[in-house]
CSV table of C-alpha atoms in Angstrom, one decimal:
chain,number,residue,atom,x,y,z
T,1153,MET,CA,-16.8,-129.2,201.0
T,1154,HIS,CA,-17.4,-125.8,199.3
T,1155,HIS,CA,-18.0,-124.2,202.7
T,1156,VAL,CA,-17.4,-120.7,201.3
T,1157,LEU,CA,-19.6,-121.1,198.2
T,1158,ARG,CA,-22.5,-122.4,200.4
T,1159,ARG,CA,-22.5,-119.0,202.2
T,1160,LEU,CA,-21.9,-116.8,199.1
T,1161,ASP,CA,-24.5,-115.7,196.6
T,1162,LEU,CA,-22.8,-116.6,193.3
T,1163,ASN,CA,-24.8,-114.0,191.5
T,1164,LEU,CA,-22.4,-111.5,193.1
T,1165,LEU,CA,-19.5,-112.8,191.0
T,1166,PRO,CA,-20.7,-111.4,187.6
T,1167,VAL,CA,-21.1,-108.1,189.4
T,1168,PHE,CA,-17.5,-108.1,190.6
T,1169,ASP,CA,-16.3,-109.2,187.1
T,1170,ALA,CA,-18.2,-106.5,185.3
T,1171,VAL,CA,-17.1,-103.7,187.6
T,1172,PHE,CA,-13.5,-104.9,187.4
T,1173,ARG,CA,-13.6,-104.9,183.6
T,1174,HIS,CA,-15.4,-101.6,183.1
T,1175,ASN,CA,-14.0,-99.7,186.1
T,1176,SER,CA,-17.5,-98.3,186.3
T,1177,VAL,CA,-20.7,-99.1,188.2
T,1178,ARG,CA,-22.8,-97.5,185.5
T,1179,LEU,CA,-21.3,-99.5,182.6
T,1180,ALA,CA,-21.4,-102.7,184.7
T,1181,ALA,CA,-25.1,-102.1,185.4
T,1182,ILE,CA,-25.8,-101.6,181.7
T,1183,GLU,CA,-24.0,-104.9,180.8
T,1184,LEU,CA,-25.9,-106.9,183.5
T,1185,SER,CA,-29.3,-105.2,182.8
T,1186,MET,CA,-29.4,-103.9,186.4
T,1187,SER,CA,-30.1,-100.5,187.9
T,1188,THR,CA,-27.0,-98.8,189.3
T,1189,SER,CA,-28.6,-98.8,192.8
T,1190,ALA,CA,-29.2,-102.6,192.6
T,1191,LEU,CA,-25.6,-103.1,191.4
T,1192,SER,CA,-24.2,-100.9,194.2
T,1193,HIS,CA,-26.2,-102.9,196.8
T,1194,ALA,CA,-24.9,-106.2,195.4
T,1195,LEU,CA,-21.3,-104.8,195.5
T,1196,SER,CA,-21.9,-103.8,199.1
T,1197,ARG,CA,-22.9,-107.3,200.0
T,1198,LEU,CA,-19.8,-108.8,198.3
T,1199,ARG,CA,-17.6,-106.3,200.2
T,1200,GLU,CA,-19.2,-107.3,203.5
T,1201,PHE,CA,-18.8,-111.0,202.7
T,1202,LEU,CA,-15.1,-110.7,201.6
T,1203,LYS,CA,-14.2,-108.1,204.3
T,1204,ASP,CA,-12.5,-105.9,201.7
T,1205,PRO,CA,-13.4,-102.6,199.9
T,1206,LEU,CA,-12.7,-104.3,196.5
T,1207,PHE,CA,-13.1,-101.0,194.6
T,1208,TYR,CA,-12.5,-97.3,195.5
T,1209,ARG,CA,-13.6,-94.3,193.5
T,1210,ASP,CA,-10.9,-92.2,191.8
T,1211,GLY,CA,-12.6,-89.5,189.8
T,1212,HIS,CA,-15.1,-91.2,187.4
T,1213,LYS,CA,-13.3,-94.6,187.7
T,1214,MET,CA,-13.8,-97.5,190.1
T,1215,CYS,CA,-10.2,-98.7,190.9
T,1216,PRO,CA,-9.7,-102.2,192.2
T,1217,SER,CA,-8.0,-102.9,195.5
T,1218,VAL,CA,-5.0,-105.2,195.8
T,1219,TYR,CA,-7.2,-108.1,196.8
T,1220,ALA,CA,-9.6,-107.4,193.9
T,1221,CYS,CA,-6.7,-107.6,191.5
T,1222,GLN,CA,-5.7,-111.0,193.0
T,1223,LEU,CA,-9.3,-112.3,192.7
T,1224,ALA,CA,-10.2,-111.0,189.3
T,1225,PRO,CA,-8.4,-113.6,187.0
T,1226,TYR,CA,-9.8,-116.5,189.0
T,1227,ILE,CA,-13.4,-115.1,189.0
T,1228,ALA,CA,-13.2,-114.3,185.2
T,1229,GLU,CA,-11.8,-117.8,184.4
T,1230,ALA,CA,-14.5,-119.5,186.6
T,1231,LEU,CA,-17.3,-117.5,185.0
T,1232,MET,CA,-16.1,-118.2,181.5
T,1233,ALA,CA,-15.9,-121.9,182.2
T,1234,LEU,CA,-19.4,-122.0,183.7
T,1235,ASN,CA,-20.8,-120.1,180.7
T,1236,LYS,CA,-19.1,-122.4,178.3
T,1237,HIS,CA,-20.2,-125.7,180.0
T,1238,LEU,CA,-23.6,-124.8,181.3
T,1239,CYS,CA,-24.8,-123.2,178.1
T,1240,PRO,CA,-22.9,-125.0,175.3
T,1241,ALA,CA,-23.0,-123.0,172.1
T,1242,GLN,CA,-24.5,-124.4,169.0
T,1243,PRO,CA,-22.0,-125.7,166.5
T,1244,PHE,CA,-20.7,-122.9,164.3
T,1245,ASN,CA,-22.0,-123.0,160.7
T,1246,PRO,CA,-20.3,-120.2,158.6
T,1247,ARG,CA,-22.9,-120.4,155.9
T,1248,THR,CA,-25.8,-119.4,158.2
T,1249,SER,CA,-24.0,-117.7,161.2
T,1250,ASP,CA,-24.5,-114.0,161.6
T,1251,VAL,CA,-21.7,-113.6,164.2
T,1252,SER,CA,-20.1,-110.2,164.4
T,1253,PHE,CA,-16.4,-109.9,165.1
T,1254,LYS,CA,-14.8,-106.9,166.8
T,1255,ILE,CA,-11.2,-106.7,165.6
T,1256,ALA,CA,-8.6,-104.1,166.5
T,1257,VAL,CA,-6.5,-103.1,163.5
T,1258,THR,CA,-4.2,-100.4,162.1
T,1259,ASP,CA,-4.5,-98.9,158.7
T,1260,TYR,CA,-1.7,-101.2,157.6
T,1261,THR,CA,-3.1,-104.5,158.8
T,1262,ALA,CA,-6.6,-103.6,157.5
T,1263,PHE,CA,-5.1,-102.6,154.1
T,1264,CYS,CA,-3.2,-105.9,153.9
T,1265,LEU,CA,-5.7,-108.4,155.1
T,1266,PHE,CA,-9.3,-107.4,154.6
T,1267,PRO,CA,-9.6,-107.1,150.8
T,1268,GLY,CA,-8.6,-110.7,150.5
T,1269,LEU,CA,-10.6,-111.9,153.4
T,1270,MET,CA,-13.9,-110.3,152.3
T,1271,LYS,CA,-13.5,-111.8,148.9
T,1272,ALA,CA,-12.9,-115.2,150.4
T,1273,LEU,CA,-16.0,-114.9,152.7
T,1274,LYS,CA,-18.4,-113.7,150.0
T,1275,ASP,CA,-19.9,-117.1,149.2
T,1276,GLU,CA,-18.7,-119.2,152.2
T,1277,ALA,CA,-19.9,-117.0,155.0
T,1278,PRO,CA,-22.2,-114.3,153.6
T,1279,HIS,CA,-23.8,-113.2,156.9
T,1280,LEU,CA,-20.7,-112.6,159.0
T,1281,SER,CA,-20.0,-109.0,159.9
T,1282,PHE,CA,-17.0,-107.1,161.3
T,1283,GLU,CA,-16.5,-104.1,163.5
T,1284,LEU,CA,-13.0,-102.8,163.0
T,1285,CYS,CA,-11.7,-100.5,165.7
T,1286,HIS,CA,-8.5,-98.5,166.1
T,1287,LEU,CA,-5.7,-100.6,167.8
T,1288,PRO,CA,-5.1,-98.5,170.9
T,1289,HIS,CA,-1.7,-100.0,171.6
T,1290,ASN,CA,0.3,-103.0,170.6
T,1291,PRO,CA,-1.1,-105.7,170.8
T,1292,ALA,CA,-4.2,-104.5,172.6
T,1293,LEU,CA,-3.4,-106.8,175.5
T,1294,ASN,CA,-5.9,-105.3,178.0
T,1295,GLU,CA,-8.7,-105.3,175.5
T,1296,LEU,CA,-8.1,-108.9,174.6
T,1297,LEU,CA,-7.9,-110.1,178.2
T,1298,ALA,CA,-11.1,-108.2,179.1
T,1299,GLY,CA,-13.0,-109.7,176.1
T,1300,GLU,CA,-13.7,-106.3,174.7
T,1301,ILE,CA,-12.4,-107.4,171.3
T,1302,ASP,CA,-12.2,-110.8,169.6
T,1303,MET,CA,-8.9,-110.4,167.8
T,1304,ALA,CA,-6.1,-107.9,167.2
T,1305,LEU,CA,-4.2,-107.6,163.9
T,1306,SER,CA,-0.8,-106.2,164.6
T,1307,PHE,CA,2.9,-106.9,164.1
T,1308,SER,CA,6.0,-107.6,166.2
T,1309,GLU,CA,9.7,-107.6,165.7
T,1310,PRO,CA,12.0,-110.5,166.5
T,1311,GLY,CA,12.4,-111.0,170.3
T,1312,GLY,CA,9.1,-109.5,171.2
T,1313,LEU,CA,7.5,-110.6,174.5
T,1314,ASN,CA,4.7,-113.2,174.5
T,1315,HIS,CA,1.8,-113.1,177.0
T,1316,PRO,CA,0.8,-116.5,178.4
T,1317,ASP,CA,-2.9,-115.9,177.9
T,1318,LEU,CA,-2.7,-114.8,174.2
T,1319,GLU,CA,-2.4,-116.9,171.1
T,1320,GLU,CA,-0.2,-115.5,168.3
T,1321,THR,CA,-0.8,-116.6,164.7
T,1322,ASP,CA,2.0,-115.6,162.3
T,1323,LEU,CA,0.7,-114.4,158.9
T,1324,PHE,CA,3.6,-113.0,156.9
T,1325,SER,CA,6.7,-110.9,157.3
T,1326,ASP,CA,7.5,-107.6,155.8
T,1327,GLU,CA,10.1,-104.9,155.9
T,1328,PHE,CA,10.3,-101.1,155.6
T,1329,VAL,CA,11.3,-99.3,152.4
T,1330,VAL,CA,11.4,-95.6,151.7
T,1331,ILE,CA,9.1,-93.7,149.4
T,1332,SER,CA,9.9,-90.2,148.0
T,1333,THR,CA,8.8,-87.9,145.3
T,1334,GLU,CA,9.4,-89.2,141.8
T,1335,GLN,CA,12.1,-86.5,141.2
T,1336,ARG,CA,14.5,-88.1,143.6
T,1337,SER,CA,17.1,-90.2,141.8
T,1338,SER,CA,19.2,-91.6,144.7
T,1339,LEU,CA,19.0,-92.2,148.5
T,1340,ASP,CA,22.1,-92.9,150.6
T,1341,LEU,CA,22.3,-92.6,154.4
T,1342,ALA,CA,23.5,-89.0,154.3
T,1343,GLU,CA,20.6,-88.0,152.1
T,1344,TYR,CA,18.2,-89.9,154.3
T,1345,LEU,CA,19.4,-88.2,157.5
T,1346,SER,CA,19.4,-84.7,156.0
T,1347,ALA,CA,15.9,-85.0,154.6
T,1348,GLY,CA,12.6,-84.3,156.4
T,1349,HIS,CA,10.5,-87.3,157.3
T,1350,LEU,CA,6.8,-88.1,157.6
T,1351,VAL,CA,6.3,-90.8,160.3
T,1352,VAL,CA,3.2,-92.9,160.9
T,1353,THR,CA,2.6,-93.5,164.6
T,1354,PRO,CA,-0.6,-95.6,164.8
T,1355,TRP,CA,-0.6,-95.6,168.7
T,1356,ASN,CA,0.5,-92.0,168.9
T,1357,GLU,CA,3.8,-93.2,170.3
T,1358,LYS,CA,6.5,-90.6,170.9
T,1359,GLN,CA,8.7,-91.9,168.1
T,1360,GLY,CA,8.5,-94.3,165.2
T,1361,LEU,CA,9.8,-97.8,165.1
T,1362,LEU,CA,12.8,-96.9,162.9
T,1363,ASP,CA,13.8,-94.1,165.2
T,1364,SER,CA,14.7,-96.7,167.9
T,1365,HIS,CA,16.9,-98.5,165.4
T,1366,LEU,CA,18.6,-95.3,164.4
T,1367,GLU,CA,19.2,-94.4,168.0
T,1368,ARG,CA,21.0,-97.7,168.5
T,1369,LEU,CA,23.2,-96.8,165.5
T,1370,GLY,CA,23.9,-93.4,167.1
T,1371,LEU,CA,21.9,-91.6,164.4
T,1372,LYS,CA,18.8,-89.4,164.2
T,1373,ARG,CA,16.4,-88.3,161.5
T,1374,LYS,CA,14.4,-85.1,161.3
T,1375,VAL,CA,10.7,-85.7,161.7
T,1376,VAL,CA,8.6,-83.0,160.1
T,1377,ILE,CA,5.1,-84.7,160.3
T,1378,LYS,CA,3.8,-87.3,162.7
T,1379,THR,CA,0.4,-88.8,161.9
T,1380,PRO,CA,-1.6,-91.8,163.2
T,1381,SER,CA,-3.0,-92.7,159.8
T,1382,MET,CA,-1.2,-94.0,156.7
T,1383,LEU,CA,-4.0,-93.1,154.3
T,1384,GLY,CA,-3.0,-89.6,153.1
T,1385,ALA,CA,0.7,-89.9,153.8
T,1386,PRO,CA,1.9,-91.2,150.4
T,1387,PHE,CA,0.2,-88.3,148.6
T,1388,ILE,CA,1.9,-85.8,150.9
T,1389,ILE,CA,5.2,-87.4,150.0
T,1390,ALA,CA,4.4,-87.2,146.2
T,1391,GLU,CA,4.0,-83.4,146.5
T,1392,SER,CA,6.9,-82.6,148.8
T,1393,GLU,CA,10.6,-83.3,149.5
T,1394,LEU,CA,9.8,-85.4,152.5
T,1395,LEU,CA,10.7,-89.1,152.9
T,1396,MET,CA,8.5,-91.8,154.4
T,1397,ALA,CA,9.4,-95.3,155.7
T,1398,ILE,CA,6.5,-97.6,154.8
T,1399,PRO,CA,6.0,-101.4,154.7
T,1400,SER,CA,7.0,-102.8,151.4
T,1401,TYR,CA,3.7,-104.4,150.6
T,1402,VAL,CA,1.9,-101.1,151.0
T,1403,ALA,CA,4.6,-99.3,149.0
T,1404,SER,CA,4.1,-101.7,146.1
T,1405,LYS,CA,0.4,-100.9,146.0
T,1406,ILE,CA,0.6,-97.2,146.7
T,1407,SER,CA,3.1,-96.7,143.9
T,1408,GLN,CA,0.4,-97.7,141.4
T,1409,THR,CA,-1.7,-94.6,142.4
T,1410,ALA,CA,0.6,-92.1,144.1
T,1411,LYS,CA,3.5,-90.5,142.2
T,1412,VAL,CA,6.3,-91.8,144.4
T,1413,ARG,CA,9.6,-93.7,144.0
T,1414,ILE,CA,10.6,-96.6,146.2
T,1415,PHE,CA,14.1,-97.0,147.7
T,1416,LYS,CA,15.7,-99.5,150.1
T,1417,LEU,CA,16.4,-98.4,153.6
T,1418,PRO,CA,20.0,-97.0,153.7
T,1419,PHE,CA,20.6,-98.8,157.0
T,1420,GLU,CA,19.9,-102.2,158.5
T,1421,ALA,CA,16.6,-102.8,160.2
T,1422,PRO,CA,15.0,-106.1,161.1
T,1423,ARG,CA,11.9,-107.4,159.3
T,1424,PHE,CA,8.7,-107.6,161.3
T,1425,THR,CA,5.9,-110.2,161.4
T,1426,VAL,CA,2.2,-109.5,161.0
T,1427,LYS,CA,0.2,-111.5,163.4
T,1428,ILE,CA,-3.3,-112.4,164.7
T,1429,TYR,CA,-3.5,-112.0,168.5
T,1430,SER,CA,-6.4,-113.7,170.3
T,1431,HIS,CA,-7.3,-114.7,173.8
T,1432,LYS,CA,-6.9,-118.4,174.6
T,1433,ARG,CA,-10.3,-118.4,176.3
T,1434,SER,CA,-12.2,-116.4,173.8
T,1435,GLY,CA,-16.0,-116.3,174.3
T,1436,LYS,CA,-16.4,-117.0,170.5
T,1437,ARG,CA,-13.9,-119.9,170.4
T,1438,GLU,CA,-15.2,-121.8,167.5
T,1439,PRO,CA,-16.1,-118.8,165.3
T,1440,THR,CA,-12.8,-117.1,166.2
T,1441,GLU,CA,-10.7,-120.2,165.2
T,1442,TRP,CA,-12.6,-120.5,162.0
T,1443,ILE,CA,-12.2,-116.8,161.0
T,1444,LYS,CA,-8.5,-117.0,161.9
T,1445,SER,CA,-8.1,-120.0,159.6
T,1446,LYS,CA,-9.8,-118.0,156.8
T,1447,ILE,CA,-7.4,-115.1,157.3
T,1448,VAL,CA,-4.4,-117.4,157.2
T,1449,ARG,CA,-5.7,-119.0,154.0
T,1450,SER,CA,-6.4,-115.7,152.3
T,1451,VAL,CA,-2.8,-114.7,153.1
T,1452,THR,CA,-1.3,-117.9,151.6
T,1453,GLU,CA,-3.4,-117.5,148.5
T,1454,LYS,CA,-2.1,-113.9,148.0
T,1455,GLU,CA,1.5,-112.7,147.4
T,1456,TYR,CA,2.4,-110.7,150.5
T,1457,CYS,CA,5.9,-109.7,149.5
T,1458,TYR,CA,7.7,-107.0,147.6
T,1459,THR,CA,10.8,-107.8,145.7
T,1460,SER,CA,13.8,-105.6,146.4
T,1461,ALA,CA,14.7,-105.6,142.8
T,1462,GLU,CA,11.9,-103.0,142.3
T,1463,CYS,CA,13.6,-100.6,144.7
T,1464,ARG,CA,16.1,-98.2,143.2
T,1465,GLU,CA,19.6,-98.6,144.7
T,1466,GLY,CA,20.6,-95.5,146.7
């Protein structure tokens, strides 16, 4: 029984896992507190034992072989299980814990969720901290699977694909509306298509979400500005003739500070759902589940909607 494991130095498995996740001997050595030469020697021993190159250098990256890609999920799962059961974590106490969460966000999801969350945590979990990072793509699948982030706050449209290793927690639904300068008095489809548009592309995607819907309708809008950040966009709209499609919750808040007018979209587009994405085998399982519950509660205690009655009819 376990004839392979009896011959294998199990200390080599974290080496494999770290190189696979980082695609780098140097970064793997830093994570494991080893010298690069020691890690390279350990990797050579594993290659010899498994009779496979495992990784090959491509520029500055260590790329996995086919066999390494097959092994990686099993090794990662085994290491995570051993870490969990051999070193059981202390019960999570939010009042005393100083856990730090790394969460991938967009401007939109941070704007919607963190004001209410931080207010809710002020007394109940005063020592928790957060590192918010740019969501590199939707829904940061690779980063979640590699354990580089604890959660991702993003959104999806109806019919989006689900990954079997990710948990999705629905928070609220929203829809796009259009903001323009206060001087505009109406907005129909012809006016929408003839105007210039500012489009927020948080993942530097080639086209905005609504452009895909317009394509299916055989229509196209004129994009004048593309930006990954939503922060300055409404103030550009207030001083120009451009239009901007923006989630209705943000529009309702922005209209209180920027001199803009809100209109309904002059074409049909599906609502989208804001979600928490997390890994089913998170290394911070109990703290992660607790903070997810607090996010959900902060949403239910706050009105995340925008009534269409406040939009002017185009």
